[in-house]
Short mmCIF file of C-alpha atoms in Angstrom, two decimals:
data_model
loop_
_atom_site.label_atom_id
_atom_site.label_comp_id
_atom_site.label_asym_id
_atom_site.label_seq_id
_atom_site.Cartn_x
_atom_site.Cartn_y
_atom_site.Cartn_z
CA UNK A 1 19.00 0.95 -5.69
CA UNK A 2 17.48 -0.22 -2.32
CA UNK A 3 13.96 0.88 -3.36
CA UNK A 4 14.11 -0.74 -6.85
CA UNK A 5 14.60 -4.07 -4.97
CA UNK A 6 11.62 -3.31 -2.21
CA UNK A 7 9.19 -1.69 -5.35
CA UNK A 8 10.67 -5.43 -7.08
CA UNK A 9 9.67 -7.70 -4.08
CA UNK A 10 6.16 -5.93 -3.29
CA UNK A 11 5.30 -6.39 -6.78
CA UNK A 12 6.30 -10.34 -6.40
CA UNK A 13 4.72 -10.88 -2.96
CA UNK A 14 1.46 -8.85 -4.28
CA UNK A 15 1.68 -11.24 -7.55
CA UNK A 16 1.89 -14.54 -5.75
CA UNK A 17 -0.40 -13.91 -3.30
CA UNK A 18 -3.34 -12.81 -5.64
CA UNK A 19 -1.67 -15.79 -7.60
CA UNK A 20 -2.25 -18.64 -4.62
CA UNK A 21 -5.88 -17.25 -3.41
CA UNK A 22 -8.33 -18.53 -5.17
CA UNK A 23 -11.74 -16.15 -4.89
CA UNK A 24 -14.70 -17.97 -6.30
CA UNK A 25 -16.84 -16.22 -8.90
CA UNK A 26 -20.11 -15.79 -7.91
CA UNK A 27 -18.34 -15.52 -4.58
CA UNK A 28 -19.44 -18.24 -1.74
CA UNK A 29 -17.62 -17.53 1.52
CA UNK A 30 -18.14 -21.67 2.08
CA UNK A 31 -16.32 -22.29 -0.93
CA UNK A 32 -13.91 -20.06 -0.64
CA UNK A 33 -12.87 -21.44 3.12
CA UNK A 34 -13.19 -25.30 1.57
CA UNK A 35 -10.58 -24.24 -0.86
CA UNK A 36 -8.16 -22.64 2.31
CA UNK A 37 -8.71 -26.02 4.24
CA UNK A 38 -7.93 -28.04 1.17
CA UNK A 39 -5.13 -26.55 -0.24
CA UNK A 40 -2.96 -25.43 3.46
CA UNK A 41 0.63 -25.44 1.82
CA UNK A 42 -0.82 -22.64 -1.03
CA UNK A 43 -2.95 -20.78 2.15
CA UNK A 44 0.52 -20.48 4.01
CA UNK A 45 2.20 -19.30 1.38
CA UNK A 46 -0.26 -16.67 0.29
CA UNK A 47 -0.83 -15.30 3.87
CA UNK A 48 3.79 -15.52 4.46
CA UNK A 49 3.40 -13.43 0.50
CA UNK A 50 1.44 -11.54 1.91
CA UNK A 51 2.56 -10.40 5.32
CA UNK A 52 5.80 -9.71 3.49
CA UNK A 53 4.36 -7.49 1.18
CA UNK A 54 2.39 -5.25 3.55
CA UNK A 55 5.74 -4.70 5.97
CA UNK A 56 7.40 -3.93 2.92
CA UNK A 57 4.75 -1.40 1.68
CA UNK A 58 3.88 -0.51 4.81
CA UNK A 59 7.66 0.61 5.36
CA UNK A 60 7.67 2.21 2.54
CA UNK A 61 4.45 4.55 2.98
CA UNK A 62 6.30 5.36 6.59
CA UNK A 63 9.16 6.54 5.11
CA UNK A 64 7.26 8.91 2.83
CA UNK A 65 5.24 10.38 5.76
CA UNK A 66 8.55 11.04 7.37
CA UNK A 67 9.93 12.18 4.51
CA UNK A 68 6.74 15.03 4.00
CA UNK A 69 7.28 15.78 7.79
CA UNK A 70 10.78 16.92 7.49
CA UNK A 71 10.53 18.34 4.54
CA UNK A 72 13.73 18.61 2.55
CA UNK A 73 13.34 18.88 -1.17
CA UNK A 74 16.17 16.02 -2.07
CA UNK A 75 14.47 13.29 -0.16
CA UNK A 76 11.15 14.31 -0.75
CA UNK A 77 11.41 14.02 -4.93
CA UNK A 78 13.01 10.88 -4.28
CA UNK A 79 10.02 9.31 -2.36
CA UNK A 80 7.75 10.80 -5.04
CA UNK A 81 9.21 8.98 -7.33
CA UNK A 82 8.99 5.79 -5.33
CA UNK A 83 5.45 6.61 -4.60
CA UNK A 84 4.64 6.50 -8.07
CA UNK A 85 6.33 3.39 -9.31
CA UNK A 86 4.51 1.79 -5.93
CA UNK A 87 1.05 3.14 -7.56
CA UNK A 88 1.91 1.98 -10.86
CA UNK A 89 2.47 -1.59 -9.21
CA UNK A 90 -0.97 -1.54 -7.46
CA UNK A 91 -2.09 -0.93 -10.92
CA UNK A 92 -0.50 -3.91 -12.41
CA UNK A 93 -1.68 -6.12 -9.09
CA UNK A 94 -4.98 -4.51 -9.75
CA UNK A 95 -5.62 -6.01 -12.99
CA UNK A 96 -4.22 -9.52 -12.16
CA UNK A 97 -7.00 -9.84 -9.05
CA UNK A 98 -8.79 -6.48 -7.58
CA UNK A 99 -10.19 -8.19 -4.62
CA UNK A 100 -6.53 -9.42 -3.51
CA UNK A 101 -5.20 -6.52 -4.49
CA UNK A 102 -7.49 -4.08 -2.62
CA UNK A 103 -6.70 -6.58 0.59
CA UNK A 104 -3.14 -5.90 -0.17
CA UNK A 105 -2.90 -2.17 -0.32
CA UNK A 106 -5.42 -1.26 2.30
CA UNK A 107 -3.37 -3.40 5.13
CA UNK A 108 -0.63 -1.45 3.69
CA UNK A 109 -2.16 1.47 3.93
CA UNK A 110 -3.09 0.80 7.80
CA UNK A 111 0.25 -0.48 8.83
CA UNK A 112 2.05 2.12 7.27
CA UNK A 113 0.26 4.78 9.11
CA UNK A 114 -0.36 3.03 12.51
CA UNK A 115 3.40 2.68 12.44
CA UNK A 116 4.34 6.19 12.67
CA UNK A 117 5.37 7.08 16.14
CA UNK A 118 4.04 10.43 16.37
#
């Protein structure tokens, strides 16, 4: 039930921040900072949706290394399954906004794996 609620709340954190930053098309890295500097409350909330979303994920990538490491058959199915519901929700974030989304799951990616211990 726990990882319903986290697969839940990275999907919402991945939704509102591809929702709340704006990326101009064709893309102008001036415009795209004007907007940031214009629009603070909706910049803070993106980058809070954000940071959210990549400890969760990130947490959740951990746990599956860990699980692989140890390597007992019950926990390891059960992480599978999260993995996949956790790639099906990229895929959904993917078609909302790839740019964010790519953002999203690549600082996931890197947190998750520089916070393994060993």
């Amino acid at each position: 039930m726990l990882a319903v609620g986290r697969i839940l709340f990275i999907y919402l954190f991945g939704y509102l921040f591809i929702k709340w930053i704006w990326i101009p098309k064709p893309f102008a890295l001036a415009d795209f900072f004007i907007v940031l500097i214009t629009h603070p409350l909706e910049f803070l909330a993106a980058s809070l949706a954000l940071f959210l979303g990549v400890l969760l994920t990130g947490g959740l990538i951990k746990d599956f290394i860990h699980k692989l490491r140890g390597a007992q058959k019950k926990h390891i199915l059960l992480k599978i399954i999260e993995m996949v519901f956790l790639i099906v929700v990229f895929t959904i974030l993917f078609r909302f906004g790839w740019e964010q989304a790519l953002v999203f799951f690549s600082l996931s990616i890197v947190y998750g794996t520089i916070s393994l211990e060993s």
